[in-house]
Amino acid sequence: MWIYDELYSCPKTILIGKTPIGKYSGLLTLSLGNFRANVLRKGGDWFLFHNIPGELNPDETVYACFQVARGLLHEMKGLEKVIAASMFYGGLTLFVEVDGKPILLNMEPVNTDVFRFYINPKGERNVKESSFEQLSLFTLSMREGWADLMRESCAEIGKVTGGFCAISTNVGELIVSTEEISEKGFLRVFPDNAPLRHVVKV
């Protein structure tokens, strides 16, 4: 057993939407609690491990977690910085890119009692640009557990098929349903409303 002085546990964070907000770009992310990268430090030595499946691009999260642990978040740019910043908030987070920096605009917890979440890694990976209104309604439905509004807004930001919502993300299709789904190849995921863990030995 490796005894550590410090631990950072970072959720896999995915990009699920884009939207224009005035002259700026908005990016909507979702943090996952069951797939994580972990960075441990003992003195000047670092140890990294994760349980993120290869089809969900673990390197992206491992790199972001390591940069956060070393205090190098300021060196990151673009989408990788948005993903790293999302780790501090959890749930659904909407960022606005201003002068190359992701600025948090809105954060919503996800109702995991009502909704079930899956990722189809073989699904489309082209993140769609949607209206701010529809993304906002979708995040509202996720917070309140409103299935009808979820499907209504999903029809605009993704597609509704077989009674569930499918949204193209940067790692495949995010599937949102009120029922359990038994589909070969789907990965069950759990949104994390309190994502990054930082533990220091005292």
PDB file of C-alpha atoms in Angstrom:
ATOM      1  CA  MET A   1       0.000   0.000   0.000  1.00  0.00           C
ATOM      2  CA  TRP A   2       1.367   3.393  -1.023  1.00  0.00           C
ATOM      3  CA  ILE A   3       1.162   5.933   1.827  1.00  0.00           C
ATOM      4  CA  TYR A   4       0.537   9.407   0.428  1.00  0.00           C
ATOM      5  CA  ASP A   5       0.760  12.968   1.713  1.00  0.00           C
ATOM      6  CA  GLU A   6      -1.779  14.385  -0.686  1.00  0.00           C
ATOM      7  CA  LEU A   7      -4.514  13.058  -2.971  1.00  0.00           C
ATOM      8  CA  TYR A   8      -6.436  14.643  -5.839  1.00  0.00           C
ATOM      9  CA  SER A   9      -9.390  12.664  -7.200  1.00  0.00           C
ATOM     10  CA  CYS A  10     -10.761  14.173 -10.423  1.00  0.00           C
ATOM     11  CA  PRO A  11     -13.972  13.224 -12.269  1.00  0.00           C
ATOM     12  CA  LYS A  12     -14.115  12.451 -15.946  1.00  0.00           C
ATOM     13  CA  THR A  13     -15.731  15.552 -17.412  1.00  0.00           C
ATOM     14  CA  ILE A  14     -17.400  15.598 -20.811  1.00  0.00           C
ATOM     15  CA  LEU A  15     -18.469  18.378 -23.158  1.00  0.00           C
ATOM     16  CA  ILE A  16     -22.157  18.045 -24.023  1.00  0.00           C
ATOM     17  CA  GLY A  17     -23.121  21.358 -25.605  1.00  0.00           C
ATOM     18  CA  LYS A  18     -22.077  24.633 -27.183  1.00  0.00           C
ATOM     19  CA  THR A  19     -24.014  27.868 -27.417  1.00  0.00           C
ATOM     20  CA  PRO A  20     -23.393  31.465 -28.513  1.00  0.00           C
ATOM     21  CA  ILE A  21     -23.824  33.932 -25.652  1.00  0.00           C
ATOM     22  CA  GLY A  22     -23.644  37.401 -27.162  1.00  0.00           C
ATOM     23  CA  LYS A  23     -20.260  37.600 -28.872  1.00  0.00           C
ATOM     24  CA  TYR A  24     -18.837  34.828 -26.681  1.00  0.00           C
ATOM     25  CA  SER A  25     -18.827  31.036 -26.814  1.00  0.00           C
ATOM     26  CA  GLY A  26     -20.611  29.027 -24.129  1.00  0.00           C
ATOM     27  CA  LEU A  27     -19.641  25.450 -23.266  1.00  0.00           C
ATOM     28  CA  LEU A  28     -21.767  23.034 -21.215  1.00  0.00           C
ATOM     29  CA  THR A  29     -19.987  20.227 -19.346  1.00  0.00           C
ATOM     30  CA  LEU A  30     -21.007  17.296 -17.162  1.00  0.00           C
ATOM     31  CA  SER A  31     -18.838  15.699 -14.454  1.00  0.00           C
ATOM     32  CA  LEU A  32     -19.005  11.925 -13.902  1.00  0.00           C
ATOM     33  CA  GLY A  33     -18.394  10.452 -10.474  1.00  0.00           C
ATOM     34  CA  ASN A  34     -17.768   6.789 -11.250  1.00  0.00           C
ATOM     35  CA  PHE A  35     -14.922   7.335 -13.732  1.00  0.00           C
ATOM     36  CA  ARG A  36     -12.049   9.246 -12.131  1.00  0.00           C
ATOM     37  CA  ALA A  37      -8.350  10.026 -12.331  1.00  0.00           C
ATOM     38  CA  ASN A  38      -6.396  10.041  -9.087  1.00  0.00           C
ATOM     39  CA  VAL A  39      -3.104  11.791  -8.423  1.00  0.00           C
ATOM     40  CA  LEU A  40      -1.222  11.022  -5.215  1.00  0.00           C
ATOM     41  CA  ARG A  41       1.884  12.784  -3.916  1.00  0.00           C
ATOM     42  CA  LYS A  42       4.442  11.679  -1.354  1.00  0.00           C
ATOM     43  CA  GLY A  43       7.209  14.198  -0.937  1.00  0.00           C
ATOM     44  CA  GLY A  44       8.422  14.891  -4.454  1.00  0.00           C
ATOM     45  CA  ASP A  45       7.076  11.642  -5.919  1.00  0.00           C
ATOM     46  CA  TRP A  46       3.810  11.367  -7.830  1.00  0.00           C
ATOM     47  CA  PHE A  47       1.620   8.353  -8.500  1.00  0.00           C
ATOM     48  CA  LEU A  48      -1.242   8.365 -11.010  1.00  0.00           C
ATOM     49  CA  PHE A  49      -4.030   5.863 -11.595  1.00  0.00           C
ATOM     50  CA  HIS A  50      -7.530   5.917 -13.077  1.00  0.00           C
ATOM     51  CA  ASN A  51     -10.506   3.709 -13.894  1.00  0.00           C
ATOM     52  CA  ILE A  52     -11.603   5.557 -17.052  1.00  0.00           C
ATOM     53  CA  PRO A  53     -12.284   3.216 -20.017  1.00  0.00           C
ATOM     54  CA  GLY A  54     -10.026   3.724 -22.991  1.00  0.00           C
ATOM     55  CA  GLU A  55     -12.936   4.694 -25.265  1.00  0.00           C
ATOM     56  CA  LEU A  56     -13.643   7.714 -23.013  1.00  0.00           C
ATOM     57  CA  ASN A  57     -10.141   9.195 -23.521  1.00  0.00           C
ATOM     58  CA  PRO A  58      -8.587   8.852 -20.029  1.00  0.00           C
ATOM     59  CA  ASP A  59      -5.423  10.781 -20.967  1.00  0.00           C
ATOM     60  CA  GLU A  60      -7.389  14.035 -21.121  1.00  0.00           C
ATOM     61  CA  THR A  61      -8.597  13.699 -17.511  1.00  0.00           C
ATOM     62  CA  VAL A  62      -5.294  12.348 -16.158  1.00  0.00           C
ATOM     63  CA  TYR A  63      -3.430  15.294 -17.671  1.00  0.00           C
ATOM     64  CA  ALA A  64      -5.932  17.846 -16.356  1.00  0.00           C
ATOM     65  CA  CYS A  65      -5.877  16.317 -12.864  1.00  0.00           C
ATOM     66  CA  PHE A  66      -2.088  16.327 -12.776  1.00  0.00           C
ATOM     67  CA  GLN A  67      -1.975  19.978 -13.863  1.00  0.00           C
ATOM     68  CA  VAL A  68      -4.444  20.904 -11.114  1.00  0.00           C
ATOM     69  CA  ALA A  69      -2.446  18.951  -8.520  1.00  0.00           C
ATOM     70  CA  ARG A  70       0.773  20.730  -9.498  1.00  0.00           C
ATOM     71  CA  GLY A  71      -0.901  24.156  -9.495  1.00  0.00           C
ATOM     72  CA  LEU A  72      -0.499  24.594 -13.239  1.00  0.00           C
ATOM     73  CA  LEU A  73      -4.123  25.214 -14.225  1.00  0.00           C
ATOM     74  CA  HIS A  74      -3.092  28.628 -15.582  1.00  0.00           C
ATOM     75  CA  GLU A  75      -0.925  26.929 -18.242  1.00  0.00           C
ATOM     76  CA  MET A  76      -3.861  25.097 -19.791  1.00  0.00           C
ATOM     77  CA  LYS A  77      -5.802  26.478 -22.751  1.00  0.00           C
ATOM     78  CA  GLY A  78      -9.017  25.957 -24.688  1.00  0.00           C
ATOM     79  CA  LEU A  79     -11.197  22.912 -24.048  1.00  0.00           C
ATOM     80  CA  GLU A  80      -8.642  21.272 -21.729  1.00  0.00           C
ATOM     81  CA  LYS A  81      -8.855  24.290 -19.412  1.00  0.00           C
ATOM     82  CA  VAL A  82     -12.667  24.212 -19.496  1.00  0.00           C
ATOM     83  CA  ILE A  83     -12.610  20.532 -18.536  1.00  0.00           C
ATOM     84  CA  ALA A  84     -10.126  21.148 -15.721  1.00  0.00           C
ATOM     85  CA  ALA A  85     -12.152  24.091 -14.386  1.00  0.00           C
ATOM     86  CA  SER A  86     -15.324  21.968 -14.445  1.00  0.00           C
ATOM     87  CA  MET A  87     -13.749  19.594 -11.951  1.00  0.00           C
ATOM     88  CA  PHE A  88     -14.101  22.224  -9.235  1.00  0.00           C
ATOM     89  CA  TYR A  89     -17.868  22.598  -9.632  1.00  0.00           C
ATOM     90  CA  GLY A  90     -19.599  19.369 -10.653  1.00  0.00           C
ATOM     91  CA  GLY A  91     -23.007  18.616 -12.070  1.00  0.00           C
ATOM     92  CA  LEU A  92     -23.801  20.579 -15.214  1.00  0.00           C
ATOM     93  CA  THR A  93     -21.607  23.630 -15.613  1.00  0.00           C
ATOM     94  CA  LEU A  94     -21.954  26.317 -18.257  1.00  0.00           C
ATOM     95  CA  PHE A  95     -18.836  28.329 -18.999  1.00  0.00           C
ATOM     96  CA  VAL A  96     -18.332  31.424 -21.120  1.00  0.00           C
ATOM     97  CA  GLU A  97     -14.969  31.793 -22.833  1.00  0.00           C
ATOM     98  CA  VAL A  98     -13.716  35.343 -22.312  1.00  0.00           C
ATOM     99  CA  ASP A  99     -10.208  36.228 -23.517  1.00  0.00           C
ATOM    100  CA  GLY A 100      -9.405  32.515 -23.695  1.00  0.00           C
ATOM    101  CA  LYS A 101     -10.461  31.887 -20.091  1.00  0.00           C
ATOM    102  CA  PRO A 102     -13.466  29.763 -19.032  1.00  0.00           C
ATOM    103  CA  ILE A 103     -15.677  31.843 -16.728  1.00  0.00           C
ATOM    104  CA  LEU A 104     -18.437  30.029 -14.849  1.00  0.00           C
ATOM    105  CA  LEU A 105     -21.869  31.366 -15.800  1.00  0.00           C
ATOM    106  CA  ASN A 106     -24.198  28.731 -14.360  1.00  0.00           C
ATOM    107  CA  MET A 107     -24.005  25.524 -12.352  1.00  0.00           C
ATOM    108  CA  GLU A 108     -26.819  23.031 -11.817  1.00  0.00           C
ATOM    109  CA  PRO A 109     -26.911  19.842  -9.742  1.00  0.00           C
ATOM    110  CA  VAL A 110     -28.286  16.766 -11.505  1.00  0.00           C
ATOM    111  CA  ASN A 111     -31.257  14.802 -10.178  1.00  0.00           C
ATOM    112  CA  THR A 112     -29.949  11.239 -10.198  1.00  0.00           C
ATOM    113  CA  ASP A 113     -33.064   9.896  -8.471  1.00  0.00           C
ATOM    114  CA  VAL A 114     -35.213  10.515 -11.554  1.00  0.00           C
ATOM    115  CA  PHE A 115     -32.741  10.139 -14.413  1.00  0.00           C
ATOM    116  CA  ARG A 116     -30.400   7.339 -15.492  1.00  0.00           C
ATOM    117  CA  PHE A 117     -27.299   8.143 -17.523  1.00  0.00           C
ATOM    118  CA  TYR A 118     -25.248   6.113 -20.008  1.00  0.00           C
ATOM    119  CA  ILE A 119     -22.585   6.757 -22.601  1.00  0.00           C
ATOM    120  CA  ASN A 120     -22.542   5.032 -25.953  1.00  0.00           C
ATOM    121  CA  PRO A 121     -18.865   5.356 -26.983  1.00  0.00           C
ATOM    122  CA  LYS A 122     -19.748   4.310 -30.533  1.00  0.00           C
ATOM    123  CA  GLY A 123     -22.226   7.187 -30.878  1.00  0.00           C
ATOM    124  CA  GLU A 124     -21.639  10.479 -32.635  1.00  0.00           C
ATOM    125  CA  ARG A 125     -18.875  12.692 -31.196  1.00  0.00           C
ATOM    126  CA  ASN A 126     -19.722  15.939 -32.946  1.00  0.00           C
ATOM    127  CA  VAL A 127     -20.838  18.305 -30.160  1.00  0.00           C
ATOM    128  CA  LYS A 128     -23.818  20.290 -31.435  1.00  0.00           C
ATOM    129  CA  GLU A 129     -24.300  24.035 -31.103  1.00  0.00           C
ATOM    130  CA  SER A 130     -27.698  24.855 -29.600  1.00  0.00           C
ATOM    131  CA  SER A 131     -29.513  27.950 -28.403  1.00  0.00           C
ATOM    132  CA  PHE A 132     -28.811  29.266 -24.914  1.00  0.00           C
ATOM    133  CA  GLU A 133     -32.540  28.941 -24.212  1.00  0.00           C
ATOM    134  CA  GLN A 134     -32.657  25.204 -24.968  1.00  0.00           C
ATOM    135  CA  LEU A 135     -29.474  24.415 -23.049  1.00  0.00           C
ATOM    136  CA  SER A 136     -30.854  26.351 -20.079  1.00  0.00           C
ATOM    137  CA  LEU A 137     -34.143  24.428 -20.217  1.00  0.00           C
ATOM    138  CA  PHE A 138     -32.239  21.154 -20.370  1.00  0.00           C
ATOM    139  CA  THR A 139     -30.145  22.011 -17.303  1.00  0.00           C
ATOM    140  CA  LEU A 140     -33.326  23.102 -15.498  1.00  0.00           C
ATOM    141  CA  SER A 141     -34.971  19.763 -16.289  1.00  0.00           C
ATOM    142  CA  MET A 142     -31.901  17.940 -14.951  1.00  0.00           C
ATOM    143  CA  ARG A 143     -32.009  19.866 -11.676  1.00  0.00           C
ATOM    144  CA  GLU A 144     -35.748  19.539 -11.080  1.00  0.00           C
ATOM    145  CA  GLY A 145     -36.202  16.012 -12.432  1.00  0.00           C
ATOM    146  CA  TRP A 146     -38.740  17.064 -15.051  1.00  0.00           C
ATOM    147  CA  ALA A 147     -38.837  14.265 -17.625  1.00  0.00           C
ATOM    148  CA  ASP A 148     -41.171  15.995 -20.088  1.00  0.00           C
ATOM    149  CA  LEU A 149     -39.009  19.120 -20.226  1.00  0.00           C
ATOM    150  CA  MET A 150     -35.912  16.939 -20.561  1.00  0.00           C
ATOM    151  CA  ARG A 151     -37.322  15.284 -23.671  1.00  0.00           C
ATOM    152  CA  GLU A 152     -38.661  18.567 -25.057  1.00  0.00           C
ATOM    153  CA  SER A 153     -35.311  20.366 -24.769  1.00  0.00           C
ATOM    154  CA  CYS A 154     -33.390  17.263 -25.842  1.00  0.00           C
ATOM    155  CA  ALA A 155     -35.243  17.313 -29.167  1.00  0.00           C
ATOM    156  CA  GLU A 156     -33.439  20.619 -29.830  1.00  0.00           C
ATOM    157  CA  ILE A 157     -29.952  19.879 -28.439  1.00  0.00           C
ATOM    158  CA  GLY A 158     -29.815  16.178 -29.358  1.00  0.00           C
ATOM    159  CA  LYS A 159     -32.445  13.665 -30.371  1.00  0.00           C
ATOM    160  CA  VAL A 160     -35.203  11.701 -28.672  1.00  0.00           C
ATOM    161  CA  THR A 161     -35.366   8.069 -29.691  1.00  0.00           C
ATOM    162  CA  GLY A 162     -36.947   5.052 -28.036  1.00  0.00           C
ATOM    163  CA  GLY A 163     -38.183   7.207 -25.164  1.00  0.00           C
ATOM    164  CA  PHE A 164     -34.731   8.407 -24.157  1.00  0.00           C
ATOM    165  CA  CYS A 165     -32.544  11.414 -24.921  1.00  0.00           C
ATOM    166  CA  ALA A 166     -29.289  11.061 -26.879  1.00  0.00           C
ATOM    167  CA  ILE A 167     -26.837  13.971 -26.954  1.00  0.00           C
ATOM    168  CA  SER A 168     -23.611  13.929 -28.940  1.00  0.00           C
ATOM    169  CA  THR A 169     -20.591  14.636 -26.695  1.00  0.00           C
ATOM    170  CA  ASN A 170     -16.824  14.610 -27.124  1.00  0.00           C
ATOM    171  CA  VAL A 171     -16.707  10.924 -26.028  1.00  0.00           C
ATOM    172  CA  GLY A 172     -19.800   9.507 -27.763  1.00  0.00           C
ATOM    173  CA  GLU A 173     -23.518   9.856 -27.094  1.00  0.00           C
ATOM    174  CA  LEU A 174     -24.809  10.713 -23.629  1.00  0.00           C
ATOM    175  CA  ILE A 175     -28.025   8.786 -23.051  1.00  0.00           C
ATOM    176  CA  VAL A 176     -30.524  10.165 -20.511  1.00  0.00           C
ATOM    177  CA  SER A 177     -33.548   8.096 -19.523  1.00  0.00           C
ATOM    178  CA  THR A 178     -36.047   7.711 -16.709  1.00  0.00           C
ATOM    179  CA  GLU A 179     -35.716   3.917 -17.023  1.00  0.00           C
ATOM    180  CA  GLU A 180     -32.836   1.472 -16.782  1.00  0.00           C
ATOM    181  CA  ILE A 181     -31.389   0.594 -20.194  1.00  0.00           C
ATOM    182  CA  SER A 182     -29.811  -2.754 -21.007  1.00  0.00           C
ATOM    183  CA  GLU A 183     -27.961  -2.081 -24.218  1.00  0.00           C
ATOM    184  CA  LYS A 184     -24.718  -3.836 -25.132  1.00  0.00           C
ATOM    185  CA  GLY A 185     -21.830  -1.399 -25.253  1.00  0.00           C
ATOM    186  CA  PHE A 186     -23.504   1.314 -23.155  1.00  0.00           C
ATOM    187  CA  LEU A 187     -21.495   2.466 -20.123  1.00  0.00           C
ATOM    188  CA  ARG A 188     -23.506   3.366 -17.020  1.00  0.00           C
ATOM    189  CA  VAL A 189     -22.361   6.724 -15.674  1.00  0.00           C
ATOM    190  CA  PHE A 190     -23.276   8.733 -12.598  1.00  0.00           C
ATOM    191  CA  PRO A 191     -23.166  12.540 -12.672  1.00  0.00           C
ATOM    192  CA  ASP A 192     -21.167  13.935  -9.756  1.00  0.00           C
ATOM    193  CA  ASN A 193     -22.558  17.024  -8.048  1.00  0.00           C
ATOM    194  CA  ALA A 194     -19.501  17.400  -5.782  1.00  0.00           C
ATOM    195  CA  PRO A 195     -16.606  16.447  -8.032  1.00  0.00           C
ATOM    196  CA  LEU A 196     -12.941  17.078  -7.221  1.00  0.00           C
ATOM    197  CA  ARG A 197     -11.723  15.619  -3.922  1.00  0.00           C
ATOM    198  CA  HIS A 198      -8.565  16.946  -2.296  1.00  0.00           C
ATOM    199  CA  VAL A 199      -7.204  15.087   0.730  1.00  0.00           C
ATOM    200  CA  VAL A 200      -4.144  16.201   2.683  1.00  0.00           C
ATOM    201  CA  LYS A 201      -2.477  14.045   5.329  1.00  0.00           C
ATOM    202  CA  VAL A 202      -2.188  15.839   8.681  1.00  0.00           C
TER     203      VAL A 202
END
